[in-house]
Tab-separated table of C-alpha atoms in Angstrom:
chain	number	residue	atom	x	y	z
A	1355	ALA	CA	15.559	176.355	-47.105
A	1356	GLN	CA	13.752	176.246	-50.397
A	1357	THR	CA	13.849	172.902	-52.187
A	1358	VAL	CA	12.626	171.816	-55.600
A	1359	THR	CA	11.718	168.212	-56.349
A	1360	GLN	CA	11.330	166.619	-59.752
A	1361	SER	CA	10.185	163.071	-59.123
A	1362	GLN	CA	10.492	161.831	-62.705
A	1363	PRO	CA	14.126	161.191	-63.670
A	1364	GLU	CA	13.079	160.283	-67.198
A	1365	MET	CA	9.968	160.536	-69.381
A	1366	SER	CA	9.151	159.407	-72.901
A	1367	VAL	CA	6.555	160.732	-75.310
A	1368	GLN	CA	5.537	159.902	-78.829
A	1369	GLU	CA	5.955	162.649	-81.375
A	1370	ALA	CA	2.795	164.820	-81.621
A	1371	GLU	CA	1.554	163.580	-78.238
A	1372	THR	CA	1.300	165.481	-74.959
A	1373	VAL	CA	3.504	164.987	-71.929
A	1374	THR	CA	3.477	166.477	-68.438
A	1375	LEU	CA	6.580	166.947	-66.300
A	1376	SER	CA	6.079	167.257	-62.558
A	1377	CYS	CA	7.663	169.643	-60.106
A	1378	THR	CA	6.969	170.379	-56.467
A	1379	TYR	CA	8.697	172.874	-54.236
A	1380	ASP	CA	8.890	173.791	-50.632
A	1381	THR	CA	8.789	177.357	-49.390
A	1382	SER	CA	7.276	179.451	-46.651
A	1383	GLU	CA	7.263	182.568	-48.807
A	1384	SER	CA	4.266	183.956	-50.649
A	1385	ASP	CA	6.070	185.938	-53.355
A	1386	TYR	CA	8.342	184.012	-55.647
A	1387	TYR	CA	8.845	182.997	-59.255
A	1388	LEU	CA	8.971	179.622	-60.910
A	1389	PHE	CA	10.703	178.677	-64.122
A	1390	TRP	CA	11.176	175.761	-66.441
A	1391	TYR	CA	14.509	175.591	-68.234
A	1392	LYS	CA	15.387	173.294	-71.105
A	1393	GLN	CA	18.910	171.927	-71.452
A	1394	PRO	CA	19.602	170.202	-74.782
A	1395	PRO	CA	22.752	168.118	-75.341
A	1396	SER	CA	24.675	171.347	-76.007
A	1397	ARG	CA	24.078	172.047	-72.274
A	1398	GLN	CA	22.869	175.582	-72.959
A	1399	MET	CA	20.188	176.624	-70.450
A	1400	ILE	CA	17.119	177.889	-72.300
A	1401	LEU	CA	14.152	179.451	-70.531
A	1402	VAL	CA	10.924	177.723	-71.530
A	1403	ILE	CA	8.321	179.412	-69.372
A	1404	ARG	CA	7.934	181.353	-66.143
A	1405	GLN	CA	5.188	181.857	-63.582
A	1406	GLU	CA	4.802	184.592	-61.003
A	1407	ALA	CA	3.344	183.217	-57.784
A	1408	TYR	CA	1.003	186.176	-57.354
A	1409	LYS	CA	-0.695	185.389	-60.675
A	1410	GLN	CA	-3.507	182.871	-60.560
A	1411	GLN	CA	-3.585	182.415	-64.303
A	1412	ASN	CA	-1.361	179.635	-65.611
A	1413	ALA	CA	1.394	180.748	-67.966
A	1414	THR	CA	1.363	179.620	-71.593
A	1415	GLU	CA	4.010	179.895	-74.288
A	1416	ASN	CA	2.900	178.330	-77.571
A	1417	ARG	CA	2.976	174.534	-77.047
A	1418	PHE	CA	4.186	174.880	-73.450
A	1419	SER	CA	1.883	175.526	-70.521
A	1420	VAL	CA	2.020	175.113	-66.788
A	1421	ASN	CA	-0.363	173.923	-64.132
A	1422	PHE	CA	0.458	176.053	-61.116
A	1423	GLN	CA	-1.151	174.960	-57.861
A	1424	LYS	CA	0.098	177.372	-55.224
A	1425	ALA	CA	-1.550	175.728	-52.232
A	1426	ALA	CA	-0.170	172.354	-53.237
A	1427	LYS	CA	3.206	173.904	-54.169
A	1428	SER	CA	3.076	172.174	-57.504
A	1429	PHE	CA	4.287	173.501	-60.863
A	1430	SER	CA	3.988	171.028	-63.722
A	1431	LEU	CA	4.940	171.621	-67.346
A	1432	LYS	CA	2.744	170.385	-70.168
A	1433	ILE	CA	4.204	170.049	-73.645
A	1434	SER	CA	1.606	169.643	-76.377
A	1435	ASP	CA	2.244	168.320	-79.881
A	1436	SER	CA	5.702	167.098	-78.850
A	1437	GLN	CA	8.454	167.500	-81.391
A	1438	LEU	CA	11.810	165.771	-81.763
A	1439	GLY	CA	13.491	169.051	-80.874
A	1440	ASP	CA	11.825	168.973	-77.462
A	1441	ALA	CA	14.085	166.117	-76.397
A	1442	ALA	CA	16.265	167.505	-73.620
A	1443	MET	CA	16.762	167.709	-69.886
A	1444	TYR	CA	14.147	169.925	-68.251
A	1445	PHE	CA	14.810	171.716	-64.987
A	1446	CYS	CA	12.247	173.278	-62.726
A	1447	ALA	CA	13.599	176.251	-60.779
A	1448	TYR	CA	12.450	178.504	-57.964
A	1449	PHE	CA	13.469	182.099	-57.465
A	1450	MET	CA	12.817	184.351	-54.529
A	1451	GLU	CA	14.033	187.915	-54.541
A	1452	TYR	CA	15.296	187.594	-50.967
A	1453	GLY	CA	18.136	185.183	-51.423
A	1454	ASN	CA	18.607	186.294	-55.028
A	1455	LYS	CA	19.289	182.907	-56.524
A	1456	LEU	CA	17.690	180.154	-58.521
A	1457	VAL	CA	17.176	176.798	-56.821
A	1458	PHE	CA	16.960	173.957	-59.319
A	1459	GLY	CA	15.381	170.552	-59.220
A	1460	ALA	CA	17.324	167.456	-60.250
A	1461	GLY	CA	15.906	167.521	-63.768
A	1462	THR	CA	13.821	165.256	-65.973
A	1463	ILE	CA	15.191	163.771	-69.175
A	1464	LEU	CA	12.545	163.914	-71.880
A	1465	ARG	CA	12.852	161.529	-74.801
A	1466	VAL	CA	10.697	162.003	-77.881
A	1467	LYS	CA	10.002	158.952	-80.048
A	1468	SER	CA	9.302	159.258	-83.761
B	1392	GLU	CA	19.205	189.689	-79.478
B	1393	PRO	CA	21.608	190.389	-76.610
B	1394	GLU	CA	23.124	187.346	-74.963
B	1395	VAL	CA	25.498	186.331	-72.209
B	1396	THR	CA	28.845	185.119	-73.484
B	1397	GLN	CA	31.449	182.996	-71.741
B	1398	THR	CA	35.076	182.185	-72.464
B	1399	PRO	CA	36.665	179.771	-72.827
B	1400	SER	CA	34.156	177.125	-73.832
B	1401	HIS	CA	36.431	174.407	-72.458
B	1402	GLN	CA	39.303	174.750	-70.016
B	1403	VAL	CA	41.620	171.923	-69.062
B	1404	THR	CA	43.901	172.461	-66.082
B	1405	GLN	CA	46.104	170.572	-63.685
B	1406	MET	CA	45.052	170.084	-60.100
B	1407	GLY	CA	46.342	172.922	-57.935
B	1408	GLN	CA	46.415	175.463	-60.750
B	1409	GLU	CA	44.460	178.697	-60.797
B	1410	VAL	CA	41.782	179.243	-63.411
B	1411	ILE	CA	39.763	182.284	-64.381
B	1412	LEU	CA	36.463	181.853	-66.127
B	1413	ARG	CA	35.180	184.870	-67.967
B	1414	CYS	CA	31.688	186.099	-68.677
B	1415	VAL	CA	30.240	189.116	-70.427
B	1416	PRO	CA	26.702	189.670	-69.108
B	1417	ILE	CA	24.007	191.476	-71.047
B	1418	SER	CA	24.928	195.140	-71.026
B	1419	ASN	CA	21.995	196.672	-69.127
B	1420	HIS	CA	21.778	193.895	-66.547
B	1421	LEU	CA	22.580	194.611	-62.926
B	1422	TYR	CA	22.648	191.198	-61.245
B	1423	PHE	CA	25.231	188.554	-62.046
B	1424	TYR	CA	25.502	184.922	-61.079
B	1425	TRP	CA	27.676	181.849	-61.287
B	1426	TYR	CA	26.236	178.358	-61.216
B	1427	ARG	CA	27.881	175.026	-61.728
B	1428	GLN	CA	26.696	171.651	-62.945
B	1429	ILE	CA	28.673	168.514	-62.330
B	1430	LEU	CA	28.042	166.092	-65.187
B	1431	GLY	CA	24.707	164.327	-64.785
B	1432	GLN	CA	23.709	166.356	-61.745
B	1433	LYS	CA	21.573	169.378	-61.110
B	1434	VAL	CA	22.571	172.980	-61.507
B	1435	GLU	CA	23.886	174.467	-58.266
B	1436	PHE	CA	24.085	178.104	-57.256
B	1437	LEU	CA	27.540	179.422	-56.410
B	1438	VAL	CA	27.342	183.178	-56.017
B	1439	SER	CA	25.364	186.288	-56.870
B	1440	PHE	CA	26.836	189.748	-57.392
B	1441	TYR	CA	25.174	193.135	-57.348
B	1442	ASN	CA	26.425	196.684	-57.047
B	1443	ASN	CA	30.048	195.493	-57.084
B	1444	GLU	CA	29.735	193.126	-54.195
B	1445	ILE	CA	28.654	189.603	-53.410
B	1446	SER	CA	25.011	189.519	-52.357
B	1447	GLU	CA	24.683	185.807	-51.714
B	1448	LYS	CA	26.948	182.778	-51.819
B	1449	SER	CA	26.520	179.064	-51.286
B	1450	GLU	CA	28.484	176.666	-49.128
B	1451	ILE	CA	30.328	175.567	-52.242
B	1452	PHE	CA	31.747	179.050	-52.692
B	1453	ASP	CA	34.591	178.789	-50.199
B	1454	ASP	CA	37.853	180.715	-49.934
B	1455	GLN	CA	39.163	179.074	-53.108
B	1456	PHE	CA	36.601	180.974	-55.148
B	1457	SER	CA	36.373	184.660	-55.885
B	1458	VAL	CA	34.445	186.856	-58.289
B	1459	GLU	CA	35.232	190.179	-59.782
B	1460	ARG	CA	33.837	192.710	-62.170
B	1461	PRO	CA	37.099	194.309	-63.263
B	1462	ASP	CA	35.539	196.689	-65.773
B	1463	GLY	CA	32.108	197.639	-67.022
B	1464	SER	CA	31.566	194.508	-69.047
B	1465	ASN	CA	33.377	191.436	-67.703
B	1466	PHE	CA	32.425	189.268	-64.764
B	1467	THR	CA	34.975	186.664	-63.717
B	1468	LEU	CA	35.102	183.593	-61.510
B	1469	LYS	CA	38.509	182.631	-60.165
B	1470	ILE	CA	39.354	179.307	-58.613
B	1471	ARG	CA	42.696	179.660	-56.841
B	1472	SER	CA	43.800	176.062	-56.483
B	1473	THR	CA	41.659	173.693	-58.482
B	1474	LYS	CA	40.664	170.262	-57.208
B	1475	LEU	CA	39.469	167.245	-59.126
B	1476	GLU	CA	35.955	167.813	-57.805
B	1477	ASP	CA	35.862	171.276	-59.382
B	1478	SER	CA	35.436	169.593	-62.762
B	1479	ALA	CA	32.037	170.768	-63.946
B	1480	MET	CA	30.197	173.035	-66.345
B	1481	TYR	CA	30.170	176.592	-65.037
B	1482	PHE	CA	27.342	178.853	-66.107
B	1483	CYS	CA	27.249	182.596	-65.864
B	1484	ALA	CA	23.862	184.302	-65.762
B	1485	SER	CA	22.568	187.826	-65.525
B	1486	ARG	CA	19.312	189.642	-65.034
B	1487	GLU	CA	18.103	193.194	-65.088
B	1488	TYR	CA	16.378	195.127	-62.327
B	1489	GLU	CA	13.135	194.178	-60.655
B	1490	GLY	CA	9.970	194.603	-62.600
B	1491	ALA	CA	8.157	192.921	-65.386
B	1492	GLY	CA	10.413	190.144	-66.593
B	1493	GLY	CA	13.132	191.387	-64.308
B	1494	TYR	CA	13.537	188.145	-62.473
B	1495	GLU	CA	14.374	186.078	-65.498
B	1496	GLN	CA	17.994	185.007	-65.556
B	1497	PHE	CA	19.720	184.719	-68.912
B	1498	PHE	CA	22.366	182.047	-69.044
B	1499	GLY	CA	25.571	181.903	-70.996
B	1500	PRO	CA	26.580	178.777	-72.931
B	1501	GLY	CA	28.822	177.579	-70.107
B	1502	THR	CA	32.499	176.800	-69.632
B	1503	ARG	CA	33.401	173.169	-69.221
B	1504	LEU	CA	36.214	172.917	-66.688
B	1505	THR	CA	38.244	169.720	-66.584
B	1506	VAL	CA	40.733	169.295	-63.746
B	1507	LEU	CA	43.336	166.559	-64.261
């Protein structure tokens, strides 16, 4: 079964600094998709960034980028120039078409200090 | 921008009662999902639905749960006899067909279910 591990229950970053959230996953498949979702206190699930496993290039969305290491099964999220609005719970998630479901990690709470 | 909607935002019920949580997925989407999140815990998959039938379900999704797409727009989750441990946030999600961006799931705002 696919599993997703987020080893950092909580992280803190100073405003305008950079922070990296870790995620590892376990799968025997070669085609899959990885996502980072943000969950603010409202508990809405907001997609931050996605990565297709067949793409070698790391995905980037404005201040958010990933470091995807397929062989190591690692998918970390880097947030540059952190803002107060980035404070939230961040979930790493794995999707494989066969199975047709998202598997989530336990989440990392990100706190941003002003 | 199209979005997934869910009603009600908060449902309070007595243990043993039936509840129906409602979702309106994005109109051109073909795959529908329910997830739940017990407070402070991770998001867990319940069920996926495609072509008017369940395509995958988790161990959580036992005989007390059912899903239905009664018309062309709504997607419902029914819990027949609620238990205290069913108290959670329930998220509906949908996605379109395979292809570029097709695997992204769009989530609704959630329904907070409280079982007393």
